[in-house]
């Protein structure tokens, strides 16, 4: 990732290979455009300030700007422009900045006095420029990507620098979550996820314990073991803790860590399996969230227990009809081995409730049904505490990650009643996101809890404003924002 710095220099004076400026519709183009004399160039190019318009103006003798070039970026109506739009606008142009060594942007000047805009500018540039090319052998034809970026704003230097530093921490963590997801399952089995977690924990000073298969057996984690039973790659559970608030009750996090979801014996078709390396996206997002808060140090305690299994149809696999005994003793009847996420989360949720946390949040690529309900970009939220759900949704709204609440409709519990065990792992044909959440609810007791179904948003099938096709790092930015705010309460 590029190195970011903060400056209060005027856009015309800032030195970089290229400076990126917004242009709005209407008579007042945007900060820095008239100062650089570029309002006329924009008009001469017959551009209007619409979102999606770009004009690159290389410097010629007599030009009134210090940078080597100016990139004017259409930003739409000024009164509709938000910090979320700023992040996206910079994300959208970031790939085209790859051939420059150093870039600058004065986008934050659109929001006078707002340090969040500087943070969002970092996130937009860094995430938009993200690439996953570790497995490409021909690298020379692609430009390296900018190595330095200056964020121009109007808040005092210390405030601006802190905002830029926050943006760097978060963007770096999101990029790491993406790397974990994008790495093929063949190279990222449960034990490897655990090693990545340990390496991260050591680097940022978090406590980390990895539960081995034998320890999981002893501890009664029948869901994690049952799902992993058909794979040659044994399961793990990663336990992390961060202390920022003495002995106060922690916030607890968990995330679905299915290294690969073949469906198990209830095997998926080839097409549905193509992206199933992403089924540890929840786990990756919790790891990246823990990394972020270890560096940002909010005044809150956070613990995480992340179950990692690989769902494969090997000879020792769990079979439809089998009954698993979860941590804490509850049993579940497995009628479809492809509904495996809830089986491993049952164990980690039960384990986390033992720690008497203030609240539990889980993130999981849990159901295709949630994608049917909300589309590929929106996270589904369900839980037993409306205030907690509202808080998480508000955090998402603030950082531009969309989260919508679905009802945890109690009457649907009848669909997961089992004739032989405490609960069964599938419902009927409809409302699959809800019956999955109702299954999870069985394991949280009365702890306030919210479940985030990220089956859609964890993985972008198409490139979007904030990155290429692949892992997105959703909902890291939401969770970090939520935990940073929680530090004052
Ligand atoms: N990992 C999948 C859910 C998923 C689907 C994530 C598509 C991302 C994209 C999950 O384990 C699964 O297979 N769910 C089943 C549940 C069903 C068998 C009750 C599903 O959604 O079809
Ligand atoms: Zn799955
Ligand atoms: Mn599955």
Short mmCIF file of C-alpha atoms and ligand atoms in Angstrom, two decimals:
data_model
loop_
_atom_site.label_atom_id
_atom_site.label_comp_id
_atom_site.label_asym_id
_atom_site.label_seq_id
_atom_site.Cartn_x
_atom_site.Cartn_y
_atom_site.Cartn_z
CA UNK A 1 0.00 0.00 0.00
CA UNK A 2 1.11 3.56 -0.70
CA UNK A 3 2.42 5.83 2.04
CA UNK A 4 -0.01 8.58 2.97
CA UNK A 5 0.67 12.03 4.38
CA UNK A 6 -1.40 15.07 5.22
CA UNK A 7 -0.96 18.64 4.03
CA UNK A 8 -2.80 21.94 4.36
CA UNK A 9 -1.03 23.41 1.33
CA UNK A 10 -3.28 24.83 -1.37
CA UNK A 11 -4.19 22.42 -4.19
CA UNK A 12 -2.31 24.62 -6.69
CA UNK A 13 0.90 24.41 -4.66
CA UNK A 14 0.93 20.76 -3.65
CA UNK A 15 3.72 18.79 -5.27
CA UNK A 16 2.93 15.39 -6.75
CA UNK A 17 2.92 13.69 -10.14
CA UNK A 18 -0.82 14.25 -10.23
CA UNK A 19 -3.34 16.04 -8.03
CA UNK A 20 -6.95 14.86 -8.05
CA UNK A 21 -9.65 17.53 -7.74
CA UNK A 22 -13.45 17.30 -7.68
CA UNK A 23 -15.59 19.18 -10.19
CA UNK A 24 -19.25 19.78 -9.34
CA UNK A 25 -22.12 20.60 -11.63
CA UNK A 26 -23.00 24.29 -11.81
CA UNK A 27 -21.10 27.54 -11.60
CA UNK A 28 -18.88 26.74 -8.59
CA UNK A 29 -16.71 23.84 -9.80
CA UNK A 30 -15.04 22.82 -6.54
CA UNK A 31 -12.01 23.53 -4.33
CA UNK A 32 -8.81 24.21 -6.25
CA UNK A 33 -10.26 24.13 -9.76
CA UNK A 34 -10.36 27.88 -10.37
CA UNK A 35 -7.07 28.44 -8.48
CA UNK A 36 -5.32 26.11 -10.87
CA UNK A 37 -6.97 27.82 -13.83
CA UNK A 38 -8.54 24.55 -14.86
CA UNK A 39 -12.18 25.57 -14.85
CA UNK A 40 -11.63 26.71 -18.45
CA UNK A 41 -10.00 23.43 -19.50
CA UNK A 42 -12.94 21.55 -18.04
CA UNK A 43 -15.44 23.72 -19.87
CA UNK A 44 -13.44 23.48 -23.12
CA UNK A 45 -13.59 19.69 -22.87
CA UNK A 46 -17.39 20.09 -22.76
CA UNK A 47 -17.61 18.40 -19.40
CA UNK A 48 -20.33 19.24 -16.88
CA UNK A 49 -19.34 17.77 -13.52
CA UNK A 50 -21.40 14.61 -13.87
CA UNK A 51 -20.31 11.63 -11.77
CA UNK A 52 -18.02 9.42 -13.83
CA UNK A 53 -16.44 12.23 -15.90
CA UNK A 54 -12.64 12.49 -15.79
CA UNK A 55 -10.23 14.92 -17.39
CA UNK A 56 -6.50 14.58 -17.07
CA UNK A 57 -4.68 17.86 -17.70
CA UNK A 58 -0.89 17.54 -17.99
CA UNK A 59 1.03 20.63 -16.93
CA UNK A 60 2.28 22.96 -19.67
CA UNK A 61 4.48 26.03 -19.32
CA UNK A 62 2.51 28.89 -17.80
CA UNK A 63 0.10 26.65 -15.92
CA UNK A 64 -0.64 27.79 -12.38
CA UNK A 65 -0.19 24.48 -10.55
CA UNK A 66 2.85 22.77 -9.12
CA UNK A 67 1.82 19.16 -9.76
CA UNK A 68 2.83 17.34 -12.95
CA UNK A 69 -0.81 16.94 -13.92
CA UNK A 70 -4.30 17.53 -12.57
CA UNK A 71 -7.04 14.94 -12.72
CA UNK A 72 -10.45 16.57 -12.63
CA UNK A 73 -13.14 14.19 -11.45
CA UNK A 74 -16.85 14.80 -11.98
CA UNK A 75 -18.54 14.72 -8.57
CA UNK A 76 -22.19 15.49 -9.42
CA UNK A 77 -24.38 17.86 -7.41
CA UNK A 78 -22.48 19.50 -4.59
CA UNK A 79 -25.43 19.42 -2.21
CA UNK A 80 -25.81 15.68 -2.68
CA UNK A 81 -22.11 14.96 -2.24
CA UNK A 82 -21.28 13.00 0.92
CA UNK A 83 -18.17 11.56 2.54
CA UNK A 84 -19.33 8.17 1.22
CA UNK A 85 -19.45 9.64 -2.30
CA UNK A 86 -15.97 11.07 -1.79
CA UNK A 87 -14.58 7.65 -0.83
CA UNK A 88 -16.20 6.09 -3.89
CA UNK A 89 -15.10 8.85 -6.30
CA UNK A 90 -11.47 8.43 -5.27
CA UNK A 91 -11.80 4.65 -5.30
CA UNK A 92 -13.11 4.80 -8.85
CA UNK A 93 -10.14 6.81 -10.18
CA UNK A 94 -7.46 5.07 -8.09
CA UNK A 95 -6.70 2.31 -10.66
CA UNK A 96 -5.99 4.96 -13.31
CA UNK A 97 -3.45 6.58 -10.98
CA UNK A 98 -1.29 3.44 -10.98
CA UNK A 99 1.19 4.84 -13.51
CA UNK A 100 2.04 7.83 -11.31
CA UNK A 101 4.61 7.54 -8.53
CA UNK A 102 3.05 10.16 -6.28
CA UNK A 103 -0.51 11.43 -6.11
CA UNK A 104 -2.34 14.08 -4.11
CA UNK A 105 -5.98 14.92 -3.63
CA UNK A 106 -7.84 17.96 -2.37
CA UNK A 107 -11.20 16.19 -2.21
CA UNK A 108 -11.43 16.64 1.60
CA UNK A 109 -11.64 20.43 1.10
CA UNK A 110 -15.24 19.86 0.00
CA UNK A 111 -16.00 19.23 3.69
CA UNK A 112 -14.43 22.11 5.63
CA UNK A 113 -13.41 21.19 9.16
CA UNK A 114 -14.28 17.51 8.73
CA UNK A 115 -11.39 15.15 9.49
CA UNK A 116 -13.51 12.13 8.48
CA UNK A 117 -13.22 13.31 4.89
CA UNK A 118 -9.44 12.96 5.07
CA UNK A 119 -9.80 9.44 6.46
CA UNK A 120 -12.29 8.55 3.72
CA UNK A 121 -9.92 9.94 1.06
CA UNK A 122 -7.21 7.55 2.23
CA UNK A 123 -9.65 4.64 2.24
CA UNK A 124 -10.92 5.47 -1.24
CA UNK A 125 -7.46 5.79 -2.79
CA UNK A 126 -6.00 2.77 -1.02
CA UNK A 127 -8.94 0.42 -1.53
CA UNK A 128 -9.58 1.52 -5.10
CA UNK A 129 -5.94 0.79 -5.91
CA UNK A 130 -6.04 -2.65 -4.25
CA UNK A 131 -4.94 -5.52 -6.45
CA UNK A 132 -4.38 -9.21 -5.89
CA UNK A 133 -1.60 -10.23 -8.26
CA UNK A 134 0.41 -12.58 -6.08
CA UNK A 135 -0.26 -15.46 -8.48
CA UNK A 136 0.44 -13.51 -11.71
CA UNK A 137 3.85 -14.34 -13.12
CA UNK A 138 3.91 -11.54 -15.72
CA UNK A 139 4.04 -8.35 -13.72
CA UNK A 140 6.14 -6.01 -15.85
CA UNK A 141 3.37 -4.73 -18.14
CA UNK A 142 1.21 -3.52 -15.25
CA UNK A 143 2.36 -0.28 -13.57
CA UNK A 144 3.42 -0.65 -9.95
CA UNK A 145 0.83 1.71 -8.47
CA UNK A 146 1.47 5.02 -6.72
CA UNK A 147 3.76 4.76 -3.72
CA UNK A 148 3.04 8.14 -2.12
CA UNK A 149 -0.21 9.99 -1.59
CA UNK A 150 -0.79 13.43 -0.08
CA UNK A 151 -4.20 14.19 1.39
CA UNK A 152 -4.92 17.92 1.26
CA UNK A 153 -7.35 19.20 3.87
CA UNK A 154 -8.13 22.24 6.03
CA UNK A 155 -8.19 20.74 9.52
CA UNK A 156 -5.14 21.43 11.71
CA UNK A 157 -2.12 19.28 11.00
CA UNK A 158 -2.36 16.97 14.03
CA UNK A 159 -6.08 16.26 13.45
CA UNK A 160 -5.49 15.68 9.74
CA UNK A 161 -2.50 13.43 10.35
CA UNK A 162 -4.49 11.34 12.86
CA UNK A 163 -7.36 10.96 10.40
CA UNK A 164 -4.96 9.92 7.65
CA UNK A 165 -3.29 7.43 10.00
CA UNK A 166 -6.70 5.94 10.90
CA UNK A 167 -7.52 5.61 7.21
CA UNK A 168 -4.21 3.85 6.60
CA UNK A 169 -4.74 1.36 9.43
CA UNK A 170 -8.24 0.55 8.27
CA UNK A 171 -7.43 0.33 4.56
CA UNK A 172 -4.46 -1.88 5.30
CA UNK A 173 -6.60 -4.19 7.44
CA UNK A 174 -9.31 -4.34 4.76
CA UNK A 175 -6.66 -5.16 2.14
CA UNK A 176 -5.38 -7.94 4.39
CA UNK A 177 -8.90 -9.37 4.78
CA UNK A 178 -9.21 -9.29 0.98
CA UNK A 179 -5.88 -11.09 0.59
CA UNK A 180 -7.01 -13.82 2.99
CA UNK A 181 -10.24 -14.27 1.03
CA UNK A 182 -8.63 -14.07 -2.41
CA UNK A 183 -5.92 -16.60 -1.60
CA UNK A 184 -7.11 -19.93 -3.03
CA UNK A 185 -8.46 -22.42 -0.50
CA UNK A 186 -5.66 -24.78 -1.49
CA UNK A 187 -3.23 -22.34 0.09
CA UNK A 188 -5.50 -21.18 2.93
CA UNK A 189 -6.70 -24.22 4.94
CA UNK A 190 -7.83 -23.71 8.56
CA UNK A 191 -4.29 -24.18 9.92
CA UNK A 192 -3.00 -21.49 7.57
CA UNK A 193 -5.75 -19.03 8.58
CA UNK A 194 -4.66 -19.71 12.16
CA UNK A 195 -1.00 -19.09 11.33
CA UNK A 196 -1.90 -15.79 9.65
CA UNK A 197 -3.84 -14.83 12.79
CA UNK A 198 -0.91 -15.67 15.04
CA UNK A 199 1.50 -13.69 12.90
CA UNK A 200 -0.86 -10.70 12.95
CA UNK A 201 -1.44 -10.96 16.71
CA UNK A 202 2.28 -11.01 17.38
CA UNK A 203 2.89 -7.99 15.14
CA UNK A 204 0.22 -5.79 16.77
CA UNK A 205 0.36 -7.10 20.34
CA UNK A 206 -2.86 -9.11 20.69
CA UNK A 207 -3.26 -12.23 22.80
CA UNK A 208 -3.85 -15.22 20.53
CA UNK A 209 -4.62 -18.85 21.26
CA UNK A 210 -5.20 -21.38 18.50
CA UNK A 211 -7.29 -24.39 19.48
CA UNK A 212 -6.03 -27.61 17.86
CA UNK A 213 -8.33 -30.41 16.74
CA UNK A 214 -7.52 -32.38 19.91
CA UNK A 215 -8.32 -29.36 22.10
CA UNK A 216 -11.58 -28.78 20.23
CA UNK A 217 -12.50 -32.42 20.89
CA UNK A 218 -11.76 -32.06 24.58
CA UNK A 219 -13.73 -28.82 24.69
CA UNK A 220 -16.84 -30.31 23.10
CA UNK A 221 -16.83 -28.30 19.87
CA UNK A 222 -18.82 -30.90 17.92
CA UNK A 223 -19.99 -28.47 15.24
CA UNK A 224 -16.53 -27.31 14.19
CA UNK A 225 -15.30 -30.92 14.23
CA UNK A 226 -18.35 -32.36 12.48
CA UNK A 227 -18.12 -29.89 9.59
CA UNK A 228 -14.38 -30.49 9.25
CA UNK A 229 -14.67 -34.28 9.45
CA UNK A 230 -14.69 -34.84 5.69
CA UNK A 231 -11.52 -32.86 5.00
CA UNK A 232 -7.88 -33.85 5.25
CA UNK A 233 -7.26 -30.33 6.60
CA UNK A 234 -8.17 -30.37 10.29
CA UNK A 235 -10.18 -27.54 11.88
CA UNK A 236 -8.97 -24.86 14.25
CA UNK A 237 -10.47 -22.16 16.42
CA UNK A 238 -8.69 -18.83 16.75
CA UNK A 239 -9.14 -16.94 19.98
CA UNK A 240 -8.00 -13.32 20.20
CA UNK A 241 -8.33 -10.71 22.86
CA UNK A 242 -7.80 -6.99 23.07
CA UNK A 243 -7.85 -5.02 26.31
CA UNK A 244 -8.54 -1.29 26.22
CA UNK A 245 -10.94 -0.85 29.14
CA UNK A 246 -9.62 -2.60 32.26
CA UNK A 247 -11.96 -5.31 33.51
CA UNK A 248 -15.16 -4.18 31.81
CA UNK A 249 -17.28 -6.78 30.01
CA UNK A 250 -15.99 -7.23 26.46
CA UNK A 251 -17.68 -7.05 23.10
CA UNK A 252 -17.41 -10.51 21.55
CA UNK A 253 -16.87 -11.19 17.85
CA UNK A 254 -17.04 -14.32 15.76
CA UNK A 255 -16.90 -14.99 12.04
CA UNK A 256 -17.57 -17.95 9.79
CA UNK A 257 -14.28 -19.51 8.74
CA UNK A 258 -15.10 -22.17 6.18
CA UNK A 259 -11.81 -22.50 4.28
CA UNK A 260 -13.70 -24.03 1.38
CA UNK A 261 -17.39 -24.90 1.10
CA UNK A 262 -17.90 -27.80 -1.30
CA UNK A 263 -21.25 -28.41 0.38
CA UNK A 264 -19.93 -31.65 1.88
CA UNK A 265 -21.98 -34.75 0.98
CA UNK A 266 -24.89 -32.43 0.11
CA UNK A 267 -22.48 -31.32 -2.57
CA UNK A 268 -22.82 -28.08 -4.51
CA UNK A 269 -22.81 -27.90 -8.31
CA UNK A 270 -19.63 -26.77 -10.03
CA UNK A 271 -20.81 -23.21 -10.66
CA UNK A 272 -21.85 -22.60 -7.04
CA UNK A 273 -18.46 -23.83 -5.84
CA UNK A 274 -16.41 -21.43 -7.97
CA UNK A 275 -16.24 -18.68 -5.35
CA UNK A 276 -16.45 -20.83 -2.21
CA UNK A 277 -12.91 -19.95 -1.16
CA UNK A 278 -14.70 -16.82 0.08
CA UNK A 279 -16.59 -18.78 2.75
CA UNK A 280 -14.05 -17.65 5.35
CA UNK A 281 -14.86 -13.99 4.60
CA UNK A 282 -16.50 -13.58 8.00
CA UNK A 283 -13.44 -14.97 9.75
CA UNK A 284 -11.14 -12.74 7.69
CA UNK A 285 -13.23 -9.68 8.53
CA UNK A 286 -13.06 -10.41 12.27
CA UNK A 287 -9.29 -10.94 12.08
CA UNK A 288 -8.88 -7.63 10.25
CA UNK A 289 -11.16 -5.87 12.75
CA UNK A 290 -9.05 -7.15 15.64
CA UNK A 291 -5.91 -6.02 13.84
CA UNK A 292 -7.36 -2.53 13.34
CA UNK A 293 -8.42 -1.99 16.93
CA UNK A 294 -5.10 -3.30 18.24
CA UNK A 295 -3.51 -0.43 16.32
CA UNK A 296 -6.17 2.23 16.94
CA UNK A 297 -6.55 1.35 20.64
CA UNK A 298 -10.17 2.31 21.48
CA UNK A 299 -11.19 2.19 25.15
CA UNK A 300 -13.12 -1.04 24.93
CA UNK A 301 -12.43 -4.73 25.56
CA UNK A 302 -12.91 -7.09 22.63
CA UNK A 303 -12.64 -10.87 22.42
CA UNK A 304 -12.96 -13.00 19.32
CA UNK A 305 -13.43 -16.73 18.78
CA UNK A 306 -13.19 -17.68 15.12
CA UNK A 307 -14.10 -21.22 14.04
CA UNK A 308 -12.30 -22.54 10.96
CA UNK A 309 -13.22 -25.80 9.22
CA UNK A 310 -13.15 -27.04 5.65
CA UNK A 311 -16.44 -28.50 4.36
CA UNK A 312 -15.49 -31.49 2.19
CA UNK A 313 -17.19 -34.79 1.27
CA UNK A 314 -14.36 -37.15 2.28
CA UNK A 315 -14.98 -40.70 3.48
CA UNK A 316 -15.18 -39.59 7.08
CA UNK A 317 -17.55 -36.70 6.35
CA UNK A 318 -20.63 -35.94 8.44
CA UNK A 319 -23.68 -37.48 6.76
CA UNK A 320 -27.21 -36.19 6.39
CA UNK A 321 -29.06 -37.46 9.45
CA UNK A 322 -26.02 -37.29 11.72
CA UNK A 323 -26.40 -35.48 15.01
CA UNK A 324 -23.69 -33.16 16.34
CA UNK A 325 -23.23 -32.15 19.97
CA UNK A 326 -22.17 -28.51 20.24
CA UNK A 327 -20.16 -26.66 22.86
CA UNK A 328 -22.43 -26.31 25.88
CA UNK A 329 -24.28 -29.55 25.11
CA UNK A 330 -27.06 -28.68 22.64
CA UNK A 331 -27.50 -31.08 19.72
CA UNK A 332 -28.28 -30.44 16.08
CA UNK A 333 -29.50 -32.76 13.37
CA UNK A 334 -27.60 -32.25 10.12
CA UNK A 335 -30.08 -32.74 7.29
CA UNK A 336 -28.05 -30.80 4.76
CA UNK A 337 -24.27 -30.72 5.11
CA UNK A 338 -24.22 -27.56 2.99
CA UNK A 339 -25.82 -25.61 5.84
CA UNK A 340 -22.49 -25.86 7.66
CA UNK A 341 -21.77 -22.27 8.67
CA UNK A 342 -24.39 -22.30 11.44
CA UNK A 343 -22.91 -25.55 12.77
CA UNK A 344 -19.48 -24.08 13.41
CA UNK A 345 -20.88 -20.74 14.63
CA UNK A 346 -23.10 -22.59 17.13
CA UNK A 347 -19.91 -23.69 18.90
CA UNK A 348 -18.17 -20.31 18.84
CA UNK A 349 -21.32 -18.44 19.92
CA UNK A 350 -21.87 -20.87 22.81
CA UNK A 351 -18.22 -20.47 23.79
CA UNK A 352 -18.38 -16.68 23.70
CA UNK A 353 -21.52 -16.53 25.86
CA UNK A 354 -19.50 -18.29 28.57
CA UNK A 355 -17.33 -15.16 28.75
CA UNK A 356 -20.36 -13.03 29.72
CA UNK A 357 -19.79 -10.40 27.03
CA UNK A 358 -21.75 -7.16 26.77
CA UNK A 359 -22.75 -8.15 23.24
CA UNK A 360 -21.87 -10.61 20.50
CA UNK A 361 -21.52 -9.75 16.82
CA UNK A 362 -21.03 -12.42 14.18
CA UNK A 363 -20.24 -12.02 10.48
CA UNK A 364 -20.88 -14.94 8.14
CA UNK A 365 -21.27 -15.75 4.45
CA UNK A 366 -24.21 -17.76 5.68
CA UNK A 367 -27.03 -18.02 3.14
CA UNK A 368 -27.76 -17.64 -0.54
CA UNK A 369 -31.25 -16.77 0.68
CA UNK A 370 -29.95 -13.48 2.11
CA UNK A 371 -28.65 -12.60 -1.36
CA UNK A 372 -32.05 -13.40 -2.83
CA UNK A 373 -33.65 -11.10 -0.26
CA UNK A 374 -31.26 -8.14 -0.37
CA UNK A 375 -29.13 -8.50 -3.50
CA UNK A 376 -25.38 -8.93 -3.60
CA UNK A 377 -24.35 -5.62 -2.00
CA UNK A 378 -26.38 -5.44 1.19
CA UNK A 379 -25.62 -7.17 4.46
CA UNK A 380 -28.57 -8.71 6.31
CA UNK A 381 -28.74 -8.05 10.05
CA UNK A 382 -30.74 -10.15 12.49
CA UNK A 383 -30.55 -10.42 16.24
CA UNK A 384 -32.23 -10.33 19.63
CA UNK A 385 -31.53 -6.69 20.53
CA UNK A 386 -32.93 -3.92 18.34
CA UNK A 387 -30.75 -1.23 19.91
CA UNK A 388 -27.59 -3.19 19.15
CA UNK A 389 -28.77 -3.85 15.59
CA UNK A 390 -29.52 -0.14 15.14
CA UNK A 391 -26.03 0.73 16.43
CA UNK A 392 -24.33 -1.62 13.99
CA UNK A 393 -26.52 -0.42 11.13
CA UNK A 394 -25.68 3.20 11.96
CA UNK A 395 -21.96 2.37 11.96
CA UNK A 396 -22.41 0.80 8.52
CA UNK A 397 -24.28 3.84 7.27
CA UNK A 398 -21.48 6.12 8.50
CA UNK A 399 -18.79 4.23 6.58
CA UNK A 400 -20.80 3.45 3.44
CA UNK A 401 -21.45 -0.26 4.04
CA UNK A 402 -25.15 -1.01 3.57
CA UNK A 403 -26.84 -3.13 6.24
CA UNK A 404 -30.56 -3.91 6.35
CA UNK A 405 -32.44 -5.60 9.16
CA UNK A 406 -34.49 -8.74 8.54
CA UNK A 407 -36.93 -9.98 11.18
CA UNK A 408 -35.97 -12.76 13.54
CA UNK A 409 -39.55 -14.01 13.30
CA UNK A 410 -40.13 -16.42 16.19
CA UNK A 411 -42.95 -18.37 14.50
CA UNK A 412 -40.45 -19.67 11.95
CA UNK A 413 -38.73 -21.59 14.73
CA UNK A 414 -41.10 -24.43 13.96
CA UNK A 415 -39.24 -24.89 10.67
CA UNK A 416 -36.02 -25.84 12.46
CA UNK A 417 -37.59 -28.18 15.01
CA UNK A 418 -36.04 -31.64 14.87
CA UNK A 419 -37.73 -34.91 15.73
CA UNK A 420 -34.51 -36.37 17.11
CA UNK A 421 -32.25 -33.50 18.23
CA UNK A 422 -32.66 -30.07 19.85
CA UNK A 423 -32.69 -28.32 16.49
CA UNK A 424 -32.13 -29.16 12.81
CA UNK A 425 -29.84 -27.30 10.48
CA UNK A 426 -32.26 -26.44 7.64
CA UNK A 427 -35.70 -24.88 7.44
CA UNK A 428 -38.21 -25.15 4.60
CA UNK A 429 -37.81 -23.59 1.16
CA UNK A 430 -38.47 -19.99 2.19
CA UNK A 431 -36.95 -17.42 4.53
CA UNK A 432 -33.59 -19.18 4.62
CA UNK A 433 -31.67 -16.19 5.98
CA UNK A 434 -34.10 -15.97 8.89
CA UNK A 435 -34.20 -19.68 9.76
CA UNK A 436 -30.39 -19.70 9.70
CA UNK A 437 -30.34 -16.80 12.17
CA UNK A 438 -32.96 -18.52 14.34
CA UNK A 439 -30.65 -21.54 14.46
CA UNK A 440 -27.79 -19.32 15.66
CA UNK A 441 -30.03 -17.69 18.26
CA UNK A 442 -30.35 -21.07 20.00
CA UNK A 443 -26.72 -20.70 21.05
CA UNK A 444 -26.48 -17.12 22.39
CA UNK A 445 -28.75 -17.46 25.44
CA UNK A 446 -29.86 -14.00 26.48
CA UNK A 447 -26.67 -12.22 25.45
CA UNK A 448 -27.44 -9.23 23.18
CA UNK A 449 -26.41 -10.46 19.76
CA UNK A 450 -26.44 -9.41 16.13
CA UNK A 451 -25.76 -11.65 13.18
CA UNK A 452 -24.51 -10.14 9.92
CA UNK A 453 -25.17 -12.28 6.85
CA UNK A 454 -22.52 -11.14 4.37
CA UNK A 455 -23.00 -13.90 1.76
CA UNK A 456 -23.46 -11.21 -0.91
CA UNK A 457 -21.18 -8.30 0.03
CA UNK A 458 -18.15 -10.33 1.21
CA UNK A 459 -17.22 -11.08 -2.39
CA UNK A 460 -17.63 -8.79 -5.41
CA UNK A 461 -18.46 -10.76 -8.55
CA UNK A 462 -17.79 -7.57 -10.52
CA UNK A 463 -15.27 -4.80 -9.82
CA UNK A 464 -16.82 -1.90 -7.90
CA UNK A 465 -15.81 1.63 -6.88
CA UNK A 466 -13.78 0.39 -3.94
CA UNK A 467 -11.95 -2.50 -5.50
CA UNK A 468 -11.60 -5.26 -8.09
CA UNK A 469 -13.53 -8.53 -8.38
CA UNK A 470 -12.90 -10.66 -5.31
CA UNK A 471 -12.95 -10.33 -1.54
CA UNK A 472 -14.19 -6.93 -0.35
CA UNK A 473 -13.32 -6.89 3.34
CA UNK A 474 -16.95 -6.16 4.28
CA UNK A 475 -17.83 -5.53 7.15
CA UNK A 476 -14.43 -4.54 8.61
CA UNK A 477 -15.00 -0.79 8.31
CA UNK A 478 -18.42 -1.07 9.97
CA UNK A 479 -17.11 -3.13 12.87
CA UNK A 480 -14.11 -0.89 13.47
CA UNK A 481 -16.32 2.20 13.41
CA UNK A 482 -18.76 0.54 15.82
CA UNK A 483 -16.01 -0.44 18.25
CA UNK A 484 -14.30 2.97 18.07
CA UNK A 485 -17.60 4.66 18.98
CA UNK A 486 -18.34 2.08 21.67
CA UNK A 487 -15.20 3.13 23.48
CA UNK A 488 -16.95 6.22 24.87
CA UNK A 489 -20.02 4.33 26.18
N1 LIG B 1 -21.59 -20.57 2.05
C1 LIG B 1 -22.93 -20.84 1.68
C2 LIG B 1 -23.74 -19.55 1.45
C3 LIG B 1 -23.33 -18.71 0.28
C4 LIG B 1 -23.96 -18.88 -0.95
C5 LIG B 1 -22.36 -17.75 0.41
C6 LIG B 1 -23.58 -18.09 -2.02
C7 LIG B 1 -21.99 -16.97 -0.66
C8 LIG B 1 -22.60 -17.14 -1.89
C9 LIG B 1 -23.64 -21.64 2.76
O1 LIG B 1 -22.84 -22.50 3.49
C10 LIG B 1 -24.66 -22.46 2.10
O2 LIG B 1 -24.30 -23.32 1.35
N2 LIG B 1 -25.92 -22.20 2.40
C11 LIG B 1 -27.00 -22.90 1.84
C12 LIG B 1 -27.96 -23.25 2.96
C13 LIG B 1 -29.02 -24.23 2.58
C14 LIG B 1 -28.41 -25.59 2.31
C15 LIG B 1 -30.02 -24.32 3.73
C16 LIG B 1 -27.66 -22.01 0.80
O3 LIG B 1 -27.72 -20.81 1.00
O4 LIG B 1 -28.08 -22.54 -0.21
ZN1 LIG B 2 -20.87 -22.03 3.59
MN1 LIG B 3 -22.64 -24.38 2.56
#
